[in-house]
CSV table of C-alpha atoms in Angstrom, one decimal:
chain,number,residue,atom,x,y,z
A,1,MET,CA,66.1,-57.6,1.7
A,2,CYS,CA,65.5,-53.9,1.2
A,3,LEU,CA,67.5,-54.1,-2.0
A,4,ALA,CA,65.7,-52.0,-4.7
A,5,VAL,CA,67.1,-51.4,-8.2
A,6,PRO,CA,66.4,-48.7,-10.8
A,7,GLY,CA,64.8,-49.6,-14.1
A,8,LYS,CA,63.1,-47.9,-17.0
A,9,ILE,CA,59.4,-48.3,-17.7
A,10,VAL,CA,58.9,-49.5,-21.2
A,11,GLU,CA,55.2,-50.5,-21.1
A,12,ILE,CA,52.2,-49.9,-18.9
A,13,TYR,CA,49.0,-51.9,-18.8
A,14,GLU,CA,46.3,-53.3,-16.4
A,15,THR,CA,46.0,-56.9,-15.0
A,16,ASN,CA,43.3,-58.0,-12.5
A,17,GLY,CA,42.6,-54.4,-11.6
A,18,LEU,CA,46.3,-53.7,-10.9
A,19,LEU,CA,48.4,-51.2,-12.8
A,20,MET,CA,51.3,-53.2,-14.1
A,21,GLY,CA,54.3,-52.6,-16.4
A,22,LYS,CA,57.3,-53.9,-18.1
A,23,ILE,CA,60.6,-52.6,-16.7
A,24,ASP,CA,63.9,-52.7,-18.5
A,25,PHE,CA,66.8,-53.3,-16.1
A,26,GLY,CA,69.7,-52.6,-18.5
A,27,GLY,CA,68.7,-55.3,-21.0
A,28,VAL,CA,66.6,-57.6,-18.8
A,29,THR,CA,62.9,-57.0,-18.8
A,30,ARG,CA,60.5,-57.9,-16.0
A,31,GLU,CA,56.9,-57.4,-15.1
A,32,VAL,CA,56.3,-55.2,-12.0
A,33,CYS,CA,53.3,-53.6,-10.3
A,34,LEU,CA,53.0,-49.9,-10.8
A,35,SER,CA,50.0,-49.4,-8.5
A,36,TYR,CA,51.9,-47.2,-6.1
A,37,VAL,CA,53.2,-44.9,-8.9
A,38,PRO,CA,49.9,-44.1,-10.7
A,39,GLU,CA,51.5,-41.1,-12.3
A,40,ALA,CA,54.1,-43.2,-14.1
A,41,LYS,CA,54.7,-42.8,-17.8
A,42,VAL,CA,56.6,-44.9,-20.3
A,43,GLY,CA,60.2,-43.7,-20.3
A,44,ASP,CA,60.2,-42.8,-16.6
A,45,TYR,CA,62.8,-44.4,-14.3
A,46,THR,CA,61.6,-46.1,-11.2
A,47,ILE,CA,63.0,-48.0,-8.2
A,48,ILE,CA,61.8,-51.6,-7.9
A,49,HIS,CA,61.6,-53.8,-4.8
A,50,VAL,CA,60.1,-57.3,-4.7
A,51,GLY,CA,58.2,-56.7,-8.0
A,52,PHE,CA,56.7,-53.3,-7.0
A,53,ALA,CA,57.7,-49.8,-8.1
A,54,LEU,CA,58.3,-47.8,-4.9
A,55,ASN,CA,58.8,-44.4,-6.4
A,56,LEU,CA,59.7,-42.6,-9.6
A,57,ILE,CA,63.3,-41.4,-9.8
A,58,ASP,CA,63.6,-37.6,-9.9
A,59,GLU,CA,66.1,-36.8,-12.6
A,60,GLN,CA,66.5,-33.2,-11.5
A,61,GLU,CA,67.4,-34.2,-8.0
A,62,ALA,CA,69.9,-36.8,-9.3
A,63,MET,CA,71.6,-34.2,-11.5
A,64,GLU,CA,71.8,-31.7,-8.6
A,65,THR,CA,73.4,-34.3,-6.3
A,66,LEU,CA,76.0,-35.3,-8.9
A,67,ALA,CA,76.8,-31.6,-9.7
A,68,LEU,CA,77.3,-31.1,-5.9
A,69,LEU,CA,79.7,-34.1,-5.7
A,70,ASP,CA,81.4,-33.0,-8.9
A,71,GLU,CA,82.2,-29.6,-7.2
A,72,ILE,CA,83.8,-31.5,-4.3
A,73,SER,CA,85.8,-33.6,-6.8
A,74,LYS,CA,87.1,-30.4,-8.6
A,75,GLN,CA,88.2,-28.9,-5.2
A,76,ASP,CA,89.9,-32.1,-4.4
A,77,ILE,CA,91.9,-32.1,-7.7
A,78,GLU,CA,92.9,-28.4,-7.1
A,79,GLU,CA,94.3,-29.3,-3.7
B,1,MET,CA,72.9,-48.7,-16.3
B,2,LYS,CA,71.5,-45.2,-15.6
B,3,TYR,CA,71.3,-44.3,-11.9
B,4,LEU,CA,73.8,-47.0,-11.0
B,5,SER,CA,77.1,-46.4,-12.8
B,6,GLU,CA,77.3,-42.7,-12.0
B,7,TYR,CA,77.1,-43.6,-8.3
B,8,ARG,CA,79.9,-46.1,-8.5
B,9,ASP,CA,82.5,-43.6,-9.9
B,10,ALA,CA,85.7,-44.4,-8.0
B,11,GLN,CA,87.2,-40.9,-8.5
B,12,LEU,CA,84.1,-39.2,-7.1
B,13,VAL,CA,84.0,-41.6,-4.1
B,14,ARG,CA,87.7,-40.9,-3.4
B,15,ALA,CA,87.0,-37.1,-3.6
B,16,VAL,CA,84.2,-37.4,-1.1
B,17,MET,CA,86.4,-39.5,1.2
B,18,ASP,CA,89.1,-36.8,1.0
B,19,GLU,CA,86.5,-34.2,1.9
B,20,ILE,CA,85.5,-36.3,4.9
B,21,SER,CA,89.2,-36.4,6.0
B,22,ARG,CA,89.4,-32.6,5.7
B,23,THR,CA,86.1,-32.2,7.7
B,24,ILE,CA,86.7,-34.5,10.6
B,25,HIS,CA,88.6,-33.3,13.7
B,26,GLN,CA,87.7,-35.9,16.3
B,27,PRO,CA,86.4,-39.5,16.5
B,28,TRP,CA,82.7,-40.2,15.7
B,29,VAL,CA,80.6,-43.3,15.7
B,30,ILE,CA,77.9,-43.6,12.9
B,31,MET,CA,75.4,-46.4,12.6
B,32,GLU,CA,74.2,-47.5,9.1
B,33,ILE,CA,70.8,-48.9,10.0
B,34,CYS,CA,70.3,-50.9,6.9
B,35,GLY,CA,71.9,-54.3,6.1
B,36,GLY,CA,72.0,-53.4,2.4
B,37,GLN,CA,74.2,-50.5,3.3
B,38,THR,CA,76.4,-52.7,5.5
B,39,HIS,CA,76.8,-55.0,2.5
B,40,SER,CA,77.7,-52.1,0.1
B,41,ILE,CA,80.3,-50.8,2.7
B,42,MET,CA,82.0,-54.2,2.8
B,43,LYS,CA,81.7,-54.9,-0.9
B,44,TYR,CA,83.3,-51.7,-1.9
B,45,GLY,CA,85.7,-51.5,1.0
B,46,LEU,CA,84.4,-48.1,2.0
B,47,GLU,CA,85.3,-48.5,5.7
B,48,GLN,CA,88.9,-48.9,4.6
B,49,LEU,CA,88.8,-45.6,2.7
B,50,LEU,CA,87.5,-43.7,5.6
B,51,PRO,CA,89.7,-41.8,8.1
B,52,ALA,CA,90.4,-43.8,11.3
B,53,ASP,CA,88.3,-41.3,13.2
B,54,VAL,CA,85.1,-42.6,11.6
B,55,GLU,CA,83.8,-45.8,13.1
B,56,LEU,CA,80.8,-47.4,11.4
B,57,VAL,CA,78.7,-49.7,13.4
B,58,HIS,CA,76.1,-51.9,11.9
B,59,GLY,CA,72.4,-51.7,12.7
B,60,PRO,CA,69.5,-54.1,12.9
B,61,GLY,CA,68.2,-53.2,9.4
B,62,CYS,CA,68.1,-56.8,8.0
B,63,PRO,CA,64.5,-58.2,8.3
B,64,VAL,CA,65.8,-61.7,7.6
B,65,CYS,CA,68.2,-61.4,10.6
B,66,VAL,CA,65.6,-60.0,13.0
B,67,THR,CA,62.6,-62.2,12.2
B,68,SER,CA,62.0,-63.9,15.5
B,69,LEU,CA,63.0,-67.5,16.0
B,70,GLU,CA,59.5,-68.3,17.1
B,71,MET,CA,58.2,-67.0,13.7
B,72,ILE,CA,60.8,-69.1,11.8
B,73,ASP,CA,59.7,-72.2,13.8
B,74,LYS,CA,56.1,-71.4,12.9
B,75,ALA,CA,57.1,-71.1,9.2
B,76,LEU,CA,58.8,-74.5,9.4
B,77,ALA,CA,55.8,-76.1,11.1
B,78,ILE,CA,53.3,-74.7,8.5
B,79,ALA,CA,55.6,-75.6,5.6
B,80,SER,CA,55.8,-79.2,6.8
B,81,LEU,CA,52.0,-79.7,6.6
B,82,PRO,CA,50.9,-82.0,3.7
B,83,ASN,CA,48.3,-79.7,2.0
B,84,VAL,CA,50.4,-76.5,2.2
B,85,ILE,CA,52.4,-74.7,-0.5
B,86,PHE,CA,54.7,-72.4,1.5
B,87,THR,CA,55.9,-69.4,-0.4
B,88,SER,CA,58.7,-67.1,0.6
B,89,TYR,CA,61.2,-64.5,-0.5
B,90,GLY,CA,64.5,-66.5,-1.2
B,91,ASP,CA,66.4,-64.8,1.7
B,92,MET,CA,64.4,-66.8,4.3
B,93,LEU,CA,65.1,-70.3,3.2
B,94,ARG,CA,68.4,-70.8,4.9
B,95,VAL,CA,67.6,-69.0,8.2
B,96,PRO,CA,68.1,-71.5,11.0
B,97,GLY,CA,65.1,-72.3,13.2
B,98,SER,CA,65.3,-74.2,16.4
B,99,SER,CA,65.7,-77.3,14.3
B,100,GLY,CA,66.4,-77.0,10.5
B,101,ASP,CA,65.4,-74.4,8.0
B,102,LEU,CA,62.9,-74.1,5.1
B,103,PHE,CA,65.4,-75.9,2.8
B,104,SER,CA,65.5,-78.9,5.1
B,105,VAL,CA,61.7,-78.9,5.1
B,106,ARG,CA,61.8,-78.9,1.3
B,107,ALA,CA,64.3,-81.7,1.4
B,108,THR,CA,61.9,-83.8,3.5
B,109,GLY,CA,59.0,-83.3,1.1
B,110,GLY,CA,57.5,-80.0,2.1
B,111,ASP,CA,56.3,-77.9,-0.8
B,112,VAL,CA,58.4,-74.7,-0.3
B,113,ARG,CA,58.6,-72.3,-3.2
B,114,VAL,CA,60.6,-69.1,-3.6
B,115,VAL,CA,58.7,-66.2,-5.0
B,116,TYR,CA,60.0,-62.9,-6.5
B,117,SER,CA,56.9,-61.0,-5.5
B,118,SER,CA,53.8,-61.4,-3.2
B,119,LEU,CA,51.7,-61.4,-6.4
B,120,ASP,CA,53.5,-64.6,-7.5
B,121,ALA,CA,52.1,-66.2,-4.3
B,122,ILE,CA,48.6,-65.0,-5.3
B,123,LYS,CA,49.1,-66.6,-8.7
B,124,ILE,CA,50.1,-69.9,-7.1
B,125,ALA,CA,46.9,-69.8,-4.9
B,126,GLN,CA,44.8,-69.2,-8.0
B,127,GLU,CA,46.5,-72.1,-9.8
B,128,ASN,CA,46.2,-74.5,-6.8
B,129,PRO,CA,42.6,-74.1,-5.4
B,130,ASP,CA,42.9,-77.5,-3.6
B,131,LYS,CA,46.0,-76.4,-1.6
B,132,GLN,CA,46.5,-73.9,1.2
B,133,VAL,CA,49.0,-71.3,-0.1
B,134,VAL,CA,50.9,-69.5,2.7
B,135,PHE,CA,53.1,-66.5,2.0
B,136,PHE,CA,55.9,-65.5,4.5
B,137,ALA,CA,55.3,-61.8,4.7
B,138,ILE,CA,58.5,-60.5,6.3
B,139,GLY,CA,60.2,-57.2,5.9
B,140,PHE,CA,60.6,-53.6,6.9
B,141,GLU,CA,58.5,-50.7,5.6
B,142,THR,CA,60.1,-51.2,2.2
B,143,THR,CA,58.4,-54.6,1.7
B,144,ALA,CA,55.1,-53.8,3.4
B,145,PRO,CA,53.4,-52.2,0.4
B,146,ALA,CA,53.9,-55.4,-1.6
B,147,ASN,CA,52.8,-57.7,1.2
B,148,ALA,CA,49.8,-55.5,1.9
B,149,MET,CA,48.8,-55.5,-1.8
B,150,SER,CA,48.7,-59.3,-1.7
B,151,VAL,CA,46.0,-59.2,0.9
B,152,ILE,CA,44.0,-56.6,-1.0
B,153,GLN,CA,44.3,-58.8,-4.2
B,154,ALA,CA,43.3,-62.0,-2.3
B,155,HIS,CA,40.3,-60.2,-1.0
B,156,ASN,CA,39.3,-58.7,-4.4
B,157,LEU,CA,39.8,-62.1,-6.1
B,158,GLY,CA,37.9,-64.0,-3.4
B,159,LEU,CA,40.8,-66.3,-2.7
B,160,GLU,CA,40.0,-68.5,0.3
B,161,ASN,CA,43.1,-70.7,0.1
B,162,PHE,CA,45.6,-67.8,0.7
B,163,SER,CA,47.1,-66.6,4.0
B,164,LEU,CA,50.1,-64.7,5.3
B,165,LEU,CA,52.5,-65.5,8.0
B,166,VAL,CA,53.2,-61.8,8.9
B,167,SER,CA,56.4,-60.7,10.6
B,168,HIS,CA,56.8,-57.0,9.8
B,169,VAL,CA,59.3,-54.7,11.6
B,170,ARG,CA,59.6,-50.9,11.6
B,171,VAL,CA,62.8,-48.8,11.6
B,172,PRO,CA,61.9,-45.7,13.8
B,173,PRO,CA,61.0,-47.8,16.9
B,174,ALA,CA,64.3,-49.7,16.5
B,175,MET,CA,66.2,-46.4,16.4
B,176,HIS,CA,64.4,-45.3,19.6
B,177,ALA,CA,65.4,-48.6,21.2
B,178,ILE,CA,69.1,-48.3,20.1
B,179,LEU,CA,69.4,-44.6,21.1
B,180,GLY,CA,67.5,-45.1,24.4
B,181,SER,CA,69.9,-47.8,25.6
B,182,PRO,CA,72.5,-46.7,28.1
B,183,SER,CA,75.1,-48.7,26.3
B,184,SER,CA,74.5,-47.0,22.9
B,185,ARG,CA,77.6,-45.5,21.3
B,186,VAL,CA,75.8,-44.2,18.2
B,187,GLN,CA,76.3,-40.5,17.5
B,188,GLY,CA,74.8,-40.2,14.1
B,189,PHE,CA,72.7,-42.3,11.7
B,190,LEU,CA,72.6,-43.2,8.1
B,191,ALA,CA,68.9,-43.8,7.6
B,192,ALA,CA,67.7,-46.5,5.3
B,193,GLY,CA,66.9,-44.9,1.9
B,194,HIS,CA,64.5,-47.5,0.6
B,195,VAL,CA,62.4,-47.6,3.8
B,196,CYS,CA,62.2,-43.8,3.5
B,197,SER,CA,61.2,-44.1,-0.2
B,198,VAL,CA,58.0,-45.6,1.1
B,199,MET,CA,57.5,-43.8,4.5
B,200,GLY,CA,59.2,-40.5,3.8
B,201,PHE,CA,61.2,-39.0,6.7
B,202,TRP,CA,58.5,-37.1,8.6
B,203,GLU,CA,59.0,-39.5,11.6
B,204,TYR,CA,62.8,-38.7,11.9
B,205,PRO,CA,63.0,-35.1,13.0
B,206,SER,CA,61.6,-35.9,16.4
B,207,ILE,CA,64.2,-38.7,16.8
B,208,ALA,CA,67.0,-36.4,15.9
B,209,GLU,CA,65.7,-33.8,18.3
B,210,LYS,CA,65.1,-36.2,21.2
B,211,TYR,CA,68.5,-37.9,21.1
B,212,ASN,CA,70.6,-35.0,19.6
B,213,VAL,CA,71.8,-37.2,16.7
B,214,PRO,CA,72.1,-36.1,13.1
B,215,ILE,CA,70.3,-38.4,10.7
B,216,THR,CA,71.1,-38.6,7.0
B,217,ILE,CA,68.7,-40.4,4.6
B,218,THR,CA,71.2,-42.4,2.5
B,219,GLY,CA,71.1,-44.6,-0.6
B,220,PHE,CA,73.0,-47.8,-1.4
B,221,GLU,CA,75.6,-47.1,-4.0
B,222,PRO,CA,79.2,-46.3,-2.8
B,223,LEU,CA,78.8,-42.6,-3.7
B,224,ASP,CA,75.5,-42.4,-1.9
B,225,ILE,CA,77.0,-43.9,1.3
B,226,ALA,CA,80.1,-41.7,1.1
B,227,GLN,CA,77.9,-38.6,0.7
B,228,GLY,CA,75.7,-39.8,3.6
B,229,ILE,CA,78.8,-40.1,5.8
B,230,LEU,CA,80.1,-36.7,4.8
B,231,LEU,CA,76.8,-34.9,5.6
B,232,THR,CA,76.6,-36.7,9.0
B,233,ILE,CA,80.2,-35.8,9.8
B,234,ARG,CA,79.6,-32.2,8.9
B,235,GLN,CA,76.7,-32.0,11.3
B,236,LEU,CA,78.6,-33.8,14.1
B,237,GLU,CA,81.5,-31.4,13.7
B,238,ASN,CA,79.1,-28.4,13.7
B,239,GLY,CA,77.2,-29.8,16.7
B,240,SER,CA,73.9,-29.8,14.8
B,241,HIS,CA,71.3,-32.6,14.7
B,242,ALA,CA,69.0,-32.2,11.8
B,243,VAL,CA,67.6,-34.7,9.3
B,244,GLU,CA,69.2,-34.3,5.8
B,245,ASN,CA,68.2,-36.1,2.6
B,246,ALA,CA,71.2,-37.4,0.6
B,247,TYR,CA,68.9,-39.7,-1.5
B,248,ALA,CA,66.6,-37.0,-2.9
B,249,ARG,CA,66.4,-38.7,-6.3
B,250,VAL,CA,64.3,-41.4,-4.7
B,251,VAL,CA,63.1,-40.1,-1.3
B,252,THR,CA,60.7,-37.2,-0.5
B,253,PHE,CA,59.7,-35.9,2.9
B,254,ASP,CA,56.2,-37.3,2.6
B,255,GLY,CA,57.2,-40.6,1.0
B,256,ASN,CA,54.8,-42.7,-1.1
B,257,ARG,CA,51.3,-41.8,0.1
B,258,PRO,CA,49.4,-44.4,-1.9
B,259,ALA,CA,51.7,-47.1,-0.5
B,260,GLN,CA,51.3,-45.8,3.1
B,261,LYS,CA,47.5,-45.8,2.6
B,262,THR,CA,47.5,-49.4,1.6
B,263,ILE,CA,49.8,-50.4,4.5
B,264,ARG,CA,47.4,-48.7,6.9
B,265,GLN,CA,44.4,-50.3,5.3
B,266,VAL,CA,45.8,-53.8,5.9
B,267,PHE,CA,48.1,-53.6,8.9
B,268,GLU,CA,48.1,-52.0,12.4
B,269,ASP,CA,50.9,-51.4,14.9
B,270,CYS,CA,51.9,-54.1,17.4
B,271,ALA,CA,54.7,-55.0,19.7
B,272,GLN,CA,57.2,-57.1,17.8
B,273,ALA,CA,59.9,-59.6,19.0
B,274,TRP,CA,63.3,-59.0,17.2
B,275,ARG,CA,65.6,-61.9,17.0
B,276,GLY,CA,68.6,-61.4,19.3
B,277,ILE,CA,67.2,-58.1,20.7
B,278,GLY,CA,63.8,-58.9,22.2
B,279,MET,CA,60.4,-57.2,22.3
B,280,ILE,CA,60.3,-53.6,21.0
B,281,PRO,CA,57.0,-51.8,21.6
B,282,LEU,CA,55.0,-50.7,18.5
B,283,SER,CA,57.8,-51.9,16.3
B,284,GLY,CA,55.8,-54.2,14.1
B,285,TRP,CA,52.7,-54.5,12.0
B,286,ARG,CA,50.1,-57.2,12.2
B,287,LEU,CA,47.0,-57.8,10.1
B,288,LYS,CA,43.9,-55.8,11.1
B,289,ASP,CA,40.9,-57.7,12.5
B,290,GLU,CA,39.0,-57.3,9.2
B,291,PHE,CA,41.7,-59.3,7.5
B,292,SER,CA,42.3,-61.8,10.2
B,293,ASN,CA,41.0,-64.6,8.0
B,294,TYR,CA,44.2,-64.1,6.0
B,295,ASP,CA,46.4,-64.7,9.1
B,296,ALA,CA,48.1,-68.1,8.8
B,297,THR,CA,48.6,-68.3,12.6
B,298,ASN,CA,44.7,-68.4,12.9
B,299,ARG,CA,44.4,-71.0,10.1
B,300,PHE,CA,47.1,-73.4,11.4
B,301,GLN,CA,47.7,-74.6,14.9
B,302,VAL,CA,51.2,-73.1,15.6
B,303,GLN,CA,50.5,-71.1,18.8
B,304,SER,CA,52.3,-73.4,21.2
B,305,ILE,CA,55.8,-73.4,19.6
B,306,LYS,CA,58.7,-73.0,22.0
B,307,PRO,CA,61.9,-71.9,20.3
B,308,SER,CA,65.4,-72.7,21.4
B,309,GLU,CA,68.2,-70.3,20.4
B,310,SER,CA,71.9,-71.1,20.0
B,311,GLN,CA,73.8,-70.0,23.2
B,312,LEU,CA,77.0,-69.2,21.2
B,313,CYS,CA,75.5,-66.6,18.7
B,314,ILE,CA,75.9,-63.0,19.7
B,315,ALA,CA,73.8,-61.7,16.8
B,316,GLY,CA,71.7,-59.6,19.2
B,317,GLN,CA,74.7,-57.5,20.3
B,318,ILE,CA,75.8,-57.2,16.7
B,319,LEU,CA,72.4,-56.0,15.6
B,320,GLN,CA,72.4,-53.3,18.2
B,321,GLY,CA,75.9,-52.0,17.2
B,322,LEU,CA,77.4,-53.1,20.5
B,323,LYS,CA,79.8,-55.7,19.0
B,324,LYS,CA,81.1,-56.6,15.6
B,325,PRO,CA,81.0,-60.0,13.9
B,326,VAL,CA,84.8,-60.6,14.5
B,327,ASN,CA,84.1,-60.2,18.3
B,328,CYS,CA,82.1,-63.4,18.2
B,329,PRO,CA,84.0,-66.5,19.3
B,330,ALA,CA,82.1,-68.6,16.8
B,331,TYR,CA,82.7,-66.3,13.8
B,332,ALA,CA,84.2,-68.1,10.8
B,333,THR,CA,84.8,-71.2,13.0
B,334,GLN,CA,81.6,-72.9,14.3
B,335,CYS,CA,79.5,-70.3,12.4
B,336,THR,CA,79.9,-69.9,8.6
B,337,PRO,CA,77.4,-69.2,5.8
B,338,GLU,CA,77.4,-73.0,5.1
B,339,HIS,CA,76.7,-73.8,8.8
B,340,PRO,CA,75.1,-70.6,10.3
B,341,LEU,CA,74.3,-70.4,14.0
B,342,GLY,CA,72.4,-67.2,13.6
B,343,ALA,CA,70.5,-65.3,10.9
B,344,THR,CA,73.2,-62.6,10.6
B,345,MET,CA,75.5,-65.2,9.0
B,346,VAL,CA,72.8,-66.3,6.5
B,347,SER,CA,71.2,-63.3,5.0
B,348,SER,CA,73.1,-61.5,2.2
B,349,GLU,CA,72.6,-58.3,4.3
B,350,GLY,CA,73.6,-59.8,7.6
B,351,ALA,CA,76.7,-58.1,9.1
B,352,CYS,CA,78.4,-61.5,9.8
B,353,ALA,CA,77.8,-62.8,6.3
B,354,ALA,CA,79.1,-59.5,4.8
B,355,TYR,CA,82.2,-59.6,6.9
B,356,TYR,CA,82.8,-63.3,6.0
B,357,ARG,CA,82.1,-62.9,2.3
B,358,TYR,CA,84.5,-59.9,2.0
B,359,GLY,CA,87.2,-61.5,4.2
B,360,ARG,CA,87.1,-59.2,7.1
B,361,SER,CA,89.0,-60.5,10.2
B,362,GLN,CA,89.2,-57.2,12.2
């Protein structure tokens, strides 16, 4: 139920007073509500749950996490 | 897909698992609170890659599973009414009430519709002014912003034929209930990443402090879960009990403030009955008085419903991490996804359904 999936914002517009957008989920495009991420820009990645963007994905944080795990992987190979 | 495939890298997952093996020196019990994480653990066989000293127990973080039987029975009663279009997230349609489920209501002529978003229910209300449209607003803090927004939209659009059957549950009070129980075996927590994406994790340090448990905010991909377990084990081995964020690409300490503001505008705290567990103080949200005209329980006469639960189902003990699905005498015999006795066998995130789907027998 709390499943949320990442997607890329490809369009932003307003409908009935709500900030809406089109999100590309790796080839499938859906309309979602962007009201909770008013700072969103086209090209940003966001995490979507039941038709609403919950947060923008922080690319810097994502890269740092992967770099950290990569370090563990390198140590693992050396051992 | 960016932000998915990198976190499913088998080599990286194995490396983190090896690091867990190097780190651990004694047995530890960790609870993953979220049913979505339980599902990922079973799907990717993560519990089989972990050292034997790590025991994962499954928490109550599946809103479909913990929605009270009384609330399901109210949904069935409202959905059966002739002038009602009953809208719900798809997960709820097969959850057994005292007698039947929303699918059986639909089979007998009830207008029950699955919606992807609460805003779809709003659209149905706009398109059907002569019908009462009811939306089954269930969920944890993750789903609350969407459900709250539907009330704001109904109010702004002047919709008088729209109401919500609200059954919201909150994670921190459930963690208190689990950790405060004398029978609790939980020594560390993987906190639900998407709940925290909305709420942040400012509520968690006091829990970690009070019960001396490390808490790691954890995502849902196999690498996220492996990292969450590693950070929790490191803390357990060091004797520390801090809150760490292993899902920083999505979660910040403060969470999503605009979403929290809308939740607080529409909902207020209340005691909530959890299916299989019972009443937990301040663990739910109900509509505030100024939005009571959107409360389906006020609009329809469903106050006197008396639910009747299966005596065989041990979902309550499973949801508290006291037992595992395979400990249930009905598991995979009288209780299967096709003929569920309890909600944990229905929901895609229910522990029983995850065990059954991925063929676990121990």
